[in-house]
CSV table of C-alpha atoms and ligand atoms in Angstrom, one decimal:
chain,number,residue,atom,x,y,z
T,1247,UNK,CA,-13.3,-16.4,18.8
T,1248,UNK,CA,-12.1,-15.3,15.5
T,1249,UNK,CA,-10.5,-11.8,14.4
T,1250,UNK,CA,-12.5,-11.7,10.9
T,1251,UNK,CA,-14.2,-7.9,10.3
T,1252,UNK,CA,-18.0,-7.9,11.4
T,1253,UNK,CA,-18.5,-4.4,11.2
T,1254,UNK,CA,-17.4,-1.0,9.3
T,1255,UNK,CA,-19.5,2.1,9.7
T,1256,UNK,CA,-18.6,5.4,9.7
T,1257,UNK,CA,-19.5,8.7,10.6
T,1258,UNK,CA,-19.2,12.5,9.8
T,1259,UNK,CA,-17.4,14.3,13.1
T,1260,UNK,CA,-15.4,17.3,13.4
T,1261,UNK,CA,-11.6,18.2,13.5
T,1262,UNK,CA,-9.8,20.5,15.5
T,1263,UNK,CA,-10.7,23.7,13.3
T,1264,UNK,CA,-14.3,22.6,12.9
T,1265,UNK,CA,-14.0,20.9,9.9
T,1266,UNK,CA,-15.8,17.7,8.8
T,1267,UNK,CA,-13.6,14.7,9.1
T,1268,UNK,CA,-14.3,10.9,9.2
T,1269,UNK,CA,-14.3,8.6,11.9
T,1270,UNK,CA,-14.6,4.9,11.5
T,1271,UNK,CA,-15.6,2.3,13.6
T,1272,UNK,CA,-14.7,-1.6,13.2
T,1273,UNK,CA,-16.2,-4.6,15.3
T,1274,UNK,CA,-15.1,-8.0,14.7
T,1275,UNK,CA,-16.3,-11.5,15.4
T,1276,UNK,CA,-15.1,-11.5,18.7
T,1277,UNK,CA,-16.4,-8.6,20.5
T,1278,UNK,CA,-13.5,-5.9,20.1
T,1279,UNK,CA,-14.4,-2.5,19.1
T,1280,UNK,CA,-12.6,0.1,17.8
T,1281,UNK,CA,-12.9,3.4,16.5
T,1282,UNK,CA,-10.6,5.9,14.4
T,1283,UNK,CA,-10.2,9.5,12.7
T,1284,UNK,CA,-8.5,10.9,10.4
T,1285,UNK,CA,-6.5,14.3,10.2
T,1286,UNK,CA,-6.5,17.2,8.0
T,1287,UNK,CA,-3.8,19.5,6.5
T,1288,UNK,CA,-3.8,23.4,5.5
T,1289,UNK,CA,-0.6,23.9,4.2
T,1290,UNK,CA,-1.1,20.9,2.0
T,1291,UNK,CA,1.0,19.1,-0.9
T,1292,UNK,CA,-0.4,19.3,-4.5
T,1293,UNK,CA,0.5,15.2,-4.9
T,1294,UNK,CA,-1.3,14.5,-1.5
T,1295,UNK,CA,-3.6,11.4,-1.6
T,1296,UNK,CA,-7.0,13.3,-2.4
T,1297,UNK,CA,-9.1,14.3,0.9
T,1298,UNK,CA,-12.7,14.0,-0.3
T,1299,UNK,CA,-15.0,16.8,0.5
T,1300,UNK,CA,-18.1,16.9,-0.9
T,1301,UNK,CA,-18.4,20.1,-2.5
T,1302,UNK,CA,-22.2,20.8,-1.3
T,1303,UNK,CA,-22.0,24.9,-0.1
T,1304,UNK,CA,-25.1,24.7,2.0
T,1305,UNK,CA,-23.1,22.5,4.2
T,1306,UNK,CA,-19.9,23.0,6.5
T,1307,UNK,CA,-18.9,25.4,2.9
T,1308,UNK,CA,-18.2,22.9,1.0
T,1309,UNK,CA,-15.9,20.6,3.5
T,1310,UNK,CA,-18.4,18.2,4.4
T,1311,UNK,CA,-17.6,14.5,4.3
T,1312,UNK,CA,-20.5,12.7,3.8
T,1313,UNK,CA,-19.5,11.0,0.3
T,1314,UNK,CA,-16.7,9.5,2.1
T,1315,UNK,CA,-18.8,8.4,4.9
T,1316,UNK,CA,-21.1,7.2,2.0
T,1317,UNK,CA,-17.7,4.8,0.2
T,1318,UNK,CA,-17.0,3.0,3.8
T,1319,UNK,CA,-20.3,1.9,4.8
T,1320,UNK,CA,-21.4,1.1,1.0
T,1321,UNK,CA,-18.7,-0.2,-0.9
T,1322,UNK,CA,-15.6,-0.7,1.7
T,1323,UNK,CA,-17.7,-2.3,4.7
T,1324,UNK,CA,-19.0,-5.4,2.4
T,1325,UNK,CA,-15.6,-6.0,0.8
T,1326,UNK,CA,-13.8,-6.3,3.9
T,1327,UNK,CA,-16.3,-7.9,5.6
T,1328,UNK,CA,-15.1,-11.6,6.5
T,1329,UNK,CA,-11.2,-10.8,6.7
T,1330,UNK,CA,-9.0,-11.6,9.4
T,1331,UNK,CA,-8.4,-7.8,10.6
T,1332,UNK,CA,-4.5,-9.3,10.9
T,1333,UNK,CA,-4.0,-9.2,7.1
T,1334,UNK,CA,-3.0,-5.5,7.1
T,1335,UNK,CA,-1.4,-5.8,3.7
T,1336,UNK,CA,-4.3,-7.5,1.8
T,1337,UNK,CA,-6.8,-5.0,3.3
T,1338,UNK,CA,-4.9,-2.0,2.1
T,1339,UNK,CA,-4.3,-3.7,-1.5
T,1340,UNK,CA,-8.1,-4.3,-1.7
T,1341,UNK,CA,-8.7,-0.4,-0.6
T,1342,UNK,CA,-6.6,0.3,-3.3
T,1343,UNK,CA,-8.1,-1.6,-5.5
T,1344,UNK,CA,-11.3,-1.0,-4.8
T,1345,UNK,CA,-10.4,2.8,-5.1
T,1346,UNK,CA,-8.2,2.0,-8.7
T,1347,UNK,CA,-7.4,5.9,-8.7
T,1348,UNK,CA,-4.0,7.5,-8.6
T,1349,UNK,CA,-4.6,9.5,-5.7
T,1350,UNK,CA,-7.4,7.8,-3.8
T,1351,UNK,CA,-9.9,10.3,-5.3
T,1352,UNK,CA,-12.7,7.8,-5.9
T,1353,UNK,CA,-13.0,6.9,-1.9
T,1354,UNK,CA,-11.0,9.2,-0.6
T,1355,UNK,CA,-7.9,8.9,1.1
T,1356,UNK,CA,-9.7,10.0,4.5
T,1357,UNK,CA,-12.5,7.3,4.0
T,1358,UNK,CA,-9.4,4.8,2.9
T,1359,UNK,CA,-7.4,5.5,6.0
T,1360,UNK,CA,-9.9,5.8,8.7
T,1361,UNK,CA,-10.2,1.9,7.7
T,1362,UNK,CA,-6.9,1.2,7.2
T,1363,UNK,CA,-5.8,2.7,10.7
T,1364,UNK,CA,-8.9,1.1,12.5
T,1365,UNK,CA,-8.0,-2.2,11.2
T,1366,UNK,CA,-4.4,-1.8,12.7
T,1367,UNK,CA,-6.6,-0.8,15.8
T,1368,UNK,CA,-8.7,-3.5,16.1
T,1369,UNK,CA,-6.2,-6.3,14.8
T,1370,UNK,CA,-3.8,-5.0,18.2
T,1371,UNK,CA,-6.8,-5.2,20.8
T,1372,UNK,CA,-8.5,-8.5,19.9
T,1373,UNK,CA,-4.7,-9.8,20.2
T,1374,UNK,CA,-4.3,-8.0,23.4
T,1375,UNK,CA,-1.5,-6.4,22.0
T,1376,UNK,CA,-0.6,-2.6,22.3
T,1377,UNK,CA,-0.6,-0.8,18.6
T,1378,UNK,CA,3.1,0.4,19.3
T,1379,UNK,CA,3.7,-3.7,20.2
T,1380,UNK,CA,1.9,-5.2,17.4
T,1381,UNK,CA,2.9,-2.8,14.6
T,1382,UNK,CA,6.9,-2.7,15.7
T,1383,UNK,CA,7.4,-6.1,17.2
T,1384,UNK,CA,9.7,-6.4,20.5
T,1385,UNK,CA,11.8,-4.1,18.7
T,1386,UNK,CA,9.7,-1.2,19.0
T,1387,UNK,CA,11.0,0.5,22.5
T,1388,UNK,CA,12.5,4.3,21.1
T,1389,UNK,CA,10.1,7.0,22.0
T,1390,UNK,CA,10.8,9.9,19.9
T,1391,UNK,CA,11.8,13.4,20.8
T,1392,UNK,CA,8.7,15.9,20.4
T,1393,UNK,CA,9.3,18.8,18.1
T,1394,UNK,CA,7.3,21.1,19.9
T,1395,UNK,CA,5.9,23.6,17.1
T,1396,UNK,CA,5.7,26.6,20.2
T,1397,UNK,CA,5.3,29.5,17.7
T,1398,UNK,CA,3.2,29.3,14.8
T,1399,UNK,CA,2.7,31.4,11.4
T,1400,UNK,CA,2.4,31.4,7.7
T,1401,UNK,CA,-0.9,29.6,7.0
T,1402,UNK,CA,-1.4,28.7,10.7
T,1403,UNK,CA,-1.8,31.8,11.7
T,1404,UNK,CA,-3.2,35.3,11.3
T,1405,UNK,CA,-0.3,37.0,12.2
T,1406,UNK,CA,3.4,38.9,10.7
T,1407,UNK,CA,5.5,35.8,10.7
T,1408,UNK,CA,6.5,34.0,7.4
T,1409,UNK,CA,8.2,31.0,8.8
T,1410,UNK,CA,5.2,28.1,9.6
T,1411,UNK,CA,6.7,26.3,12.5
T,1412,UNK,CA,9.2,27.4,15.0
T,1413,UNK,CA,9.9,24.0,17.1
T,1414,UNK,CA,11.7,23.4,20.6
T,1415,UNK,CA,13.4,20.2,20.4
T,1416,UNK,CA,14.8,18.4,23.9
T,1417,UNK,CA,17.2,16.2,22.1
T,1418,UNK,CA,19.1,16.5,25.2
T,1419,UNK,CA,17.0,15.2,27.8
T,1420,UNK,CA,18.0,12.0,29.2
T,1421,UNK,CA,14.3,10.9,28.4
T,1422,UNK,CA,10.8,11.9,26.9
T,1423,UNK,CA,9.3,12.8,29.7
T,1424,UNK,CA,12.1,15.1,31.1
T,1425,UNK,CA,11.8,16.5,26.9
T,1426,UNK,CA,8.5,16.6,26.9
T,1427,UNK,CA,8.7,18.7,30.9
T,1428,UNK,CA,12.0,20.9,29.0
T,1429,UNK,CA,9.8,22.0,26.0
T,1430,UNK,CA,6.6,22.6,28.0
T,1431,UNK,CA,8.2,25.0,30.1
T,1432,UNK,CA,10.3,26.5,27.4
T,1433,UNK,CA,6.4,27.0,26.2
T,1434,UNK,CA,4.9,28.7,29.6
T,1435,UNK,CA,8.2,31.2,29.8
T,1436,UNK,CA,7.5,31.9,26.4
T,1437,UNK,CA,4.0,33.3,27.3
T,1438,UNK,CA,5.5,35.2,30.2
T,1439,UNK,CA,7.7,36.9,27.8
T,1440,UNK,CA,5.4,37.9,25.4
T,1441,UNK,CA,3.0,39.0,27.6
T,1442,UNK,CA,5.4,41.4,29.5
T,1443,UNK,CA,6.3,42.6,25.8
T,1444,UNK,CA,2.5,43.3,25.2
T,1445,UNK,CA,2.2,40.6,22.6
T,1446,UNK,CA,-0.5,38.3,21.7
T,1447,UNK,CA,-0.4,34.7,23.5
T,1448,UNK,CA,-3.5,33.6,22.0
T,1449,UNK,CA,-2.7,30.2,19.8
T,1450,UNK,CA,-2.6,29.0,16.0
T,1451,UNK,CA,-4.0,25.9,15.0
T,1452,UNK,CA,-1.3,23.6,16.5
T,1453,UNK,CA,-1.1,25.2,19.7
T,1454,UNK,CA,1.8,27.7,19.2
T,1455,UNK,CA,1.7,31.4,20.1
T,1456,UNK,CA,0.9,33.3,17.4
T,1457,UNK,CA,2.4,36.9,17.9
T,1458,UNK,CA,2.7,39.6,15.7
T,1459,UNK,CA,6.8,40.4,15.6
T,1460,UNK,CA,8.9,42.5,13.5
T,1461,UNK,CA,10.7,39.4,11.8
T,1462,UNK,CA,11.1,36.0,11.4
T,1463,UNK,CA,14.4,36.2,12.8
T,1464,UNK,CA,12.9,38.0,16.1
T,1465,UNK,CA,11.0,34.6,16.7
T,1466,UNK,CA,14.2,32.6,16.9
T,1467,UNK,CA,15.4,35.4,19.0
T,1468,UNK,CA,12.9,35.4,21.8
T,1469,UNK,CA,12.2,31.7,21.8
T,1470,UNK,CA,15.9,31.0,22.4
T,1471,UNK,CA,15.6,33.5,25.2
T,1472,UNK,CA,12.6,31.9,26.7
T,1473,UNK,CA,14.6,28.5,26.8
T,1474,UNK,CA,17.1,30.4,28.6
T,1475,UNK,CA,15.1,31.9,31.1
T,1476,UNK,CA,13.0,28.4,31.6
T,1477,UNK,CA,16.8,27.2,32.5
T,1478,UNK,CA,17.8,25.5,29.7
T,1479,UNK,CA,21.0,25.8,27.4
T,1480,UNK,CA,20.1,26.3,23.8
T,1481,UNK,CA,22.1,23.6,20.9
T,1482,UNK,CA,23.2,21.2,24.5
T,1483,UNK,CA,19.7,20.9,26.2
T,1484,UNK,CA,17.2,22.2,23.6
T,1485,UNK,CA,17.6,23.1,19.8
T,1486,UNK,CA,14.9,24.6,17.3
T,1487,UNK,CA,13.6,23.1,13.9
T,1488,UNK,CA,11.7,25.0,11.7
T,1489,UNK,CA,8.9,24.5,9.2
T,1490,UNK,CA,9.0,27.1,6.5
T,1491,UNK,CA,6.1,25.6,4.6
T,1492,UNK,CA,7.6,27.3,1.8
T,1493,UNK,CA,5.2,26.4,-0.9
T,1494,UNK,CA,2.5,28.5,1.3
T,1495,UNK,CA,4.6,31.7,0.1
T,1496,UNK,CA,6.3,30.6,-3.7
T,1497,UNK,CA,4.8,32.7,-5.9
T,1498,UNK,CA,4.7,32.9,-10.1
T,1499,UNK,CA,6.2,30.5,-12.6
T,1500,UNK,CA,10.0,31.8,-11.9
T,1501,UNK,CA,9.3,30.3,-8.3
T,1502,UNK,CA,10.1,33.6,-6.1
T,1503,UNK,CA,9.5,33.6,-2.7
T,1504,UNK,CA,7.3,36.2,-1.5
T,1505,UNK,CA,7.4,36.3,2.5
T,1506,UNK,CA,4.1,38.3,2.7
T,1507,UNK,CA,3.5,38.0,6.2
T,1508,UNK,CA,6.2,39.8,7.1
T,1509,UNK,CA,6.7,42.4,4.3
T,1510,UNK,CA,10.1,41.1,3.9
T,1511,UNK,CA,9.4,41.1,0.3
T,1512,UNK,CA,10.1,38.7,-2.6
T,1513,UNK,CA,12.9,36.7,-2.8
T,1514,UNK,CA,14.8,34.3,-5.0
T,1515,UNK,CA,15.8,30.7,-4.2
T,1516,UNK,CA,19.6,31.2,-4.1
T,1517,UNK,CA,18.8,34.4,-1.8
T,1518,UNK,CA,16.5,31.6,0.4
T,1519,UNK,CA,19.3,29.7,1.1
T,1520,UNK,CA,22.1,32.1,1.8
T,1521,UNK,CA,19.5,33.6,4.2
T,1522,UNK,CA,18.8,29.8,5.9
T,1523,UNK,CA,23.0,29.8,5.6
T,1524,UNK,CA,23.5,32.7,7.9
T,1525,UNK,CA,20.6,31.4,10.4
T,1526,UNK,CA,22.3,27.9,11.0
T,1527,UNK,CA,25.5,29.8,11.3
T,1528,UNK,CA,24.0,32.4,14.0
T,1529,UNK,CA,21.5,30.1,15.4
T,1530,UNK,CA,20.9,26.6,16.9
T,1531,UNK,CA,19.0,25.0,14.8
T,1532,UNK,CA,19.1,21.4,14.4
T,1533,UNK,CA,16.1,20.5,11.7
T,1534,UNK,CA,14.7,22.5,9.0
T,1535,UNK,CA,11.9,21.3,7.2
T,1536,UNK,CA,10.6,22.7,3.4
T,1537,UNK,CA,12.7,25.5,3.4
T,1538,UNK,CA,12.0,26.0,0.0
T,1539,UNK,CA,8.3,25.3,-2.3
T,1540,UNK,CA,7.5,21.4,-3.7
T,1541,UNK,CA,8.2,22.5,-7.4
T,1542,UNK,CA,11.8,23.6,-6.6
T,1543,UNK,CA,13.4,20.7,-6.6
T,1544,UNK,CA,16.9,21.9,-7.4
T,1545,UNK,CA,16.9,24.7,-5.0
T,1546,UNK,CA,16.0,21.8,-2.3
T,1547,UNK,CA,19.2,20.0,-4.4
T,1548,UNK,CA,21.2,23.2,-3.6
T,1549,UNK,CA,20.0,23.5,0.5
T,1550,UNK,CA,20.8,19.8,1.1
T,1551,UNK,CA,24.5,20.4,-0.6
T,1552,UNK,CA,24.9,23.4,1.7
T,1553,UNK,CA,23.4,22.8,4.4
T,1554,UNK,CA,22.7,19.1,4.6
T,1555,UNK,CA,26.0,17.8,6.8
T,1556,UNK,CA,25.3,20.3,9.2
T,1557,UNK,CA,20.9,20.5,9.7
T,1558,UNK,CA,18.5,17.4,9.1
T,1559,UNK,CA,16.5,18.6,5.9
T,1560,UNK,CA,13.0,17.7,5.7
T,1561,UNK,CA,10.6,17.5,2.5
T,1562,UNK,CA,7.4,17.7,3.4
T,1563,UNK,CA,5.1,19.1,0.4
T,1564,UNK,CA,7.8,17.7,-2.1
T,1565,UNK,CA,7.5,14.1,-1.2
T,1566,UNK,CA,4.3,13.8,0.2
T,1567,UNK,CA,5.1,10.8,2.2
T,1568,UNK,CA,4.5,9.0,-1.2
T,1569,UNK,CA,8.0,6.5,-2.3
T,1570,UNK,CA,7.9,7.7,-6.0
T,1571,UNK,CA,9.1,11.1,-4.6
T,1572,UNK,CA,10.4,10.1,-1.5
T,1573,UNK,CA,13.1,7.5,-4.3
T,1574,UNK,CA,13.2,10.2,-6.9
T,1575,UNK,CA,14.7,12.5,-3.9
T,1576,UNK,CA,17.2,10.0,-2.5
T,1577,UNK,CA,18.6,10.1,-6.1
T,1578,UNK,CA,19.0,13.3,-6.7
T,1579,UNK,CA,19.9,14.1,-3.1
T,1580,UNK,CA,17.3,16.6,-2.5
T,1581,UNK,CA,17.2,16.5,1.5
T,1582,UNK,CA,18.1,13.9,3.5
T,1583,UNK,CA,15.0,13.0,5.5
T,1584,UNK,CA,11.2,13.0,4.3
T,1585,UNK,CA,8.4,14.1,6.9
T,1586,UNK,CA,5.6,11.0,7.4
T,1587,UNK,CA,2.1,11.7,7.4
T,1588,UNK,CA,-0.8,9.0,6.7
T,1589,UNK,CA,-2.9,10.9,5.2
T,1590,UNK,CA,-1.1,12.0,2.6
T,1591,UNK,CA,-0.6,8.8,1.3
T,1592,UNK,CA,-3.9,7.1,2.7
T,1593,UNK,CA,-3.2,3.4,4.0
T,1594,UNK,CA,-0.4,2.6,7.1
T,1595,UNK,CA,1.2,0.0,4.5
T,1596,UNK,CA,2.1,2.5,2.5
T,1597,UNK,CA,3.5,4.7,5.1
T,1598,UNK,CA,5.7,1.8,6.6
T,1599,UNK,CA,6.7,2.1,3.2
T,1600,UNK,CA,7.8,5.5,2.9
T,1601,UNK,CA,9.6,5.0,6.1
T,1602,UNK,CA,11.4,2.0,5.4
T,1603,UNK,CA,12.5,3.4,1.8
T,1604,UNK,CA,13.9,6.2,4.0
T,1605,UNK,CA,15.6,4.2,6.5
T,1606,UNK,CA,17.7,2.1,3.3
T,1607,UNK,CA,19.1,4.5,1.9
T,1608,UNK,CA,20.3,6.2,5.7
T,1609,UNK,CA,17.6,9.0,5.6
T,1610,UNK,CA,15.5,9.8,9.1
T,1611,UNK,CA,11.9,9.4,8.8
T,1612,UNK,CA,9.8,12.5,10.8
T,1613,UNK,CA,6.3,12.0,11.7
T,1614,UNK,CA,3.9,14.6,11.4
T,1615,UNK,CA,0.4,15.2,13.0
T,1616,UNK,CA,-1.7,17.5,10.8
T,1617,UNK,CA,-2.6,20.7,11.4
T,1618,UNK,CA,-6.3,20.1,11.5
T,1619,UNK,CA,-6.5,17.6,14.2
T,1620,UNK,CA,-8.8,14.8,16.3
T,1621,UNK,CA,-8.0,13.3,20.0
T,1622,UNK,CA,-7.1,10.2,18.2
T,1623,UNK,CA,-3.4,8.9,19.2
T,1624,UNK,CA,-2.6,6.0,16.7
T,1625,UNK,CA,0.2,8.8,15.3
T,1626,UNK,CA,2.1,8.3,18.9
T,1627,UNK,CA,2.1,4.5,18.5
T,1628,UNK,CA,2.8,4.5,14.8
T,1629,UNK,CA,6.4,6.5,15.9
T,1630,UNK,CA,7.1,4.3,18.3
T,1631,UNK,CA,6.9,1.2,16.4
T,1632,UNK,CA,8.4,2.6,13.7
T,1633,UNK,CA,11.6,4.0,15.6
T,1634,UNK,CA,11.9,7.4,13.8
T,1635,UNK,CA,13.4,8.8,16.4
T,1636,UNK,CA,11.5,12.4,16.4
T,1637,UNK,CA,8.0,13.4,15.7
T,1638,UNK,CA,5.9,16.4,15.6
T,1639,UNK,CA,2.9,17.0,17.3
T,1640,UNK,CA,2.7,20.9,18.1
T,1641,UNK,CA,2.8,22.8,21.0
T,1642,UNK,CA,2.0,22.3,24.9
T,1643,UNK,CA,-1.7,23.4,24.6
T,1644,UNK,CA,-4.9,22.3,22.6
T,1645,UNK,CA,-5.9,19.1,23.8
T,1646,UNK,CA,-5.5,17.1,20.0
T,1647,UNK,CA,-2.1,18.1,20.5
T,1648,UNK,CA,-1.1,16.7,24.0
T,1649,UNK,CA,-3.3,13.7,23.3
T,1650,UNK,CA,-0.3,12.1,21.5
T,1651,UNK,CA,2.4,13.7,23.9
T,1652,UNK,CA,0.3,12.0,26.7
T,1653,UNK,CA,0.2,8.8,24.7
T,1654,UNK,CA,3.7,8.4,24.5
T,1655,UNK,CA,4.1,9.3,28.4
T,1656,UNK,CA,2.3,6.2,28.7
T,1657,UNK,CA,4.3,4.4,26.8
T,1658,UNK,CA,7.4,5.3,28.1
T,1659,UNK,CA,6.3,4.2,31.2
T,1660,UNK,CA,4.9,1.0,29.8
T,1661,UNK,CA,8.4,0.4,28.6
T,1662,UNK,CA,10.2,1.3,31.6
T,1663,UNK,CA,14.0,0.1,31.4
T,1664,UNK,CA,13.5,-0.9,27.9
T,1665,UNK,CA,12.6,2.3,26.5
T,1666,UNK,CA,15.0,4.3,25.1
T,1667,UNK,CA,15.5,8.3,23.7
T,1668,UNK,CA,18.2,9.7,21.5
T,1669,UNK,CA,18.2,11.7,18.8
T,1670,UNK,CA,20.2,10.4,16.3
L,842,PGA,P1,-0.5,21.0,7.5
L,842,PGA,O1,0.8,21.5,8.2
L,842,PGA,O2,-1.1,19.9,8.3
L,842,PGA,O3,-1.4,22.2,7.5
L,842,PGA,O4,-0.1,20.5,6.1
L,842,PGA,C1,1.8,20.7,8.7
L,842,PGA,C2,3.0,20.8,8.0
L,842,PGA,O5,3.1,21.6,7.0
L,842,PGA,O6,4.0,20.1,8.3
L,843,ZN,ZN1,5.4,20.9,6.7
């Protein structure tokens, strides 16, 4: 029986926020049958690949998805049709052909992906293969360390906290499920501490309390107390990364930082840094990812020079998992790790891509869910076989989240002696 593509349809379903978002489906000649969907970002890069919404107010306000829907069943389906679902690489080139934009805006890069994932899908199954297995080879055995985003704010929430992404991170736990165990109920003593502080312990979009404090700083503070109190030592048994999102809160052409959320006013890049300065100094953090907005590329030039021996630094919005920027920041040293997330880019060729530019030139790769989400888990698989070592996938609650957590449980367990976890 034969893996050639019988089938592509797709359909219009809905994220974790209750937005429109494609799924695809693929059967091939030989029975299997495999579906996929495709995430969505808020705090999103102005060089993403382009997420096609169709504009039409009556529906979903604007965010519906039906002319992407529309590309995959009328103009992707029939040109893939016939193609072993094994030739990953010519089935992305011929998306991008057939797309022949810059940024994937004729298809979309959500229409583009959901095929380019589902053929990855279905190319693993009809080989009786697991994704991790046929996407990494033998090779593919370290399960990454979950960033666990366990306090959320900026754009992913509506509450007085600048930073994005505060993230527990069990790099020292002999294994993933023992990090995954350390982080969880770093997460649940968190809620008890809030709670007896009369705070909020209702969630943001990637699962993280969303409280209102007095500072950003007072996060870090009270999180590294609830890893304490859940019986942990912070910077030996759990660290913290943090997502500032920056380009959320640059504002005007001179590129000041304005941390409204807070009220902590506006400030300027070099003040930015000295502030990110004192908190490595004063606290244990181990990752910090866009510290500063996408345009300010020297300031991100300054950060890695300071702080770059001593923290991982992550661009996120400045790369946009895309090799022309990811090359471009190697060069001019501008952090030294990119974040990884499909659909900014739009087929998985091009993300092994970004990953593997990142791994010449000695740079660590961090995948990245999004923050509008599905229950699909090829993102668990995809870090495994790709070895990065770390991945993010929010916090302990909200089911899209802990569908890739739960994923890579299996996994480890799949892998038994052969699986490994470290952080660096
Ligand atoms: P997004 O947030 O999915 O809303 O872009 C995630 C991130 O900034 O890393
Ligand atoms: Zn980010």
């Amino acid at each position: 029986m034969s893996d050639m593509i019988k089938d592509i349809r797709a359909l219009e379903v809905l994220d974790s926020r209750g937005n429109p978002t494609v799924r695809v489906f693929m059967e091939l000649e030989d029975g299997t049958r495999v579906s996929s969907s495709v995430p969505s970002g808020a705090s999103t890069g102005e060089y993403e690949a382009c997420e096609l919404r169709d504009g039409d107010k009556k529906r979903y306000g604007g965010k519906g998805v039906l002319e992407a829907v529309k590309n995959v069943n009328e103009i992707i389906a029939p040109a893939l049709k016939g193609i072993n679902a094994t030739a990953q690489l010519e089935i992305d080139k011929k998306l991008i052909e057939l797309d022949a934009t810059k940024n994937k805006e004729k298809l979309g890069a959500n229409a583009i992906l959901g095929v380019s994932m589902a053929t990855v899908k279905a190319a693993a199954q009809s080989h009786h293969l697991e994704i991790y297995e046929y996407l990494g080879g033998v090779e593919a055995c370290r399960i990454p360390v979950p960033c666990m985003n366990i306090l959320n704010g900026g754009e992913h929430a509506d509450n007085s906290v600048d930073i994005q992404e505060f993230m527990a991170v069990p790099f020292g736990a002999p294994t993933f499920k023992e990090g995954l165990r350390y982080v969880a109920e770093t997460f649940h003593t968190l809620k008890k501490l809030l709670k007896d502080r009369g705070l909020a312990t209702s969630v943001g979009d990637e699962g993280g309390f969303a409280p209102n404090l007095k500072s950003n700083e007072e996060a870090i503070e009270i999180i590294i107390e609830a890893i304490e109190k859940a019986g942990y030592k912070p910077g030996v048994d759990i660290s913290i990364a943090l997502d500032s999102a920056a380009t959320s809160f640059v504002v005007g052409k001179k590129g000041m930082y304005d941390m409204k959320w807070s009220k902590l006013g506006k400030k300027t890049t070099d003040e930015m840094i000295e502030m990110a300065k004192e908190w490595v100094k004063k606290y244990p953090i181990i990752l910090w990812e866009d510290p500063l907005a996408e345009e300010d590329w020297e300031g991100f030039k300054k950060f890695t020079k300071e702080l770059g021996d001593k923290i991982e630094v992550v661009g996120d919005d400045i790369f946009v998992t895309n090799t022309k920027f990811i090359r471009r920041g190697i060069e001019e040293h501008a952090a030294n790790a990119s974040l990884i997330k499909l659909n900014q880019i739009g087929t998985v060729s091009e993300t092994v891509d970004a990953v593997k530019l990142c791994y010449e030139h000695n740079w660590r790769a961090f995948v990245s869910h999004r923050s509008g989400e599905t229950c699909d888990t090829f993102l668990a698989d995809f870090t495994v076989a790709m070895g990065t070592g770390h991945l993010k996938s929010g916090s302990a609650s909200r089911s899209e989240r802990l569908a890739k957590y739960n994923r890579l449980l299996e996994i480890e367990d799949k892998l038994g002696d052969r699986a490994k976890y470290y952080w660096k």
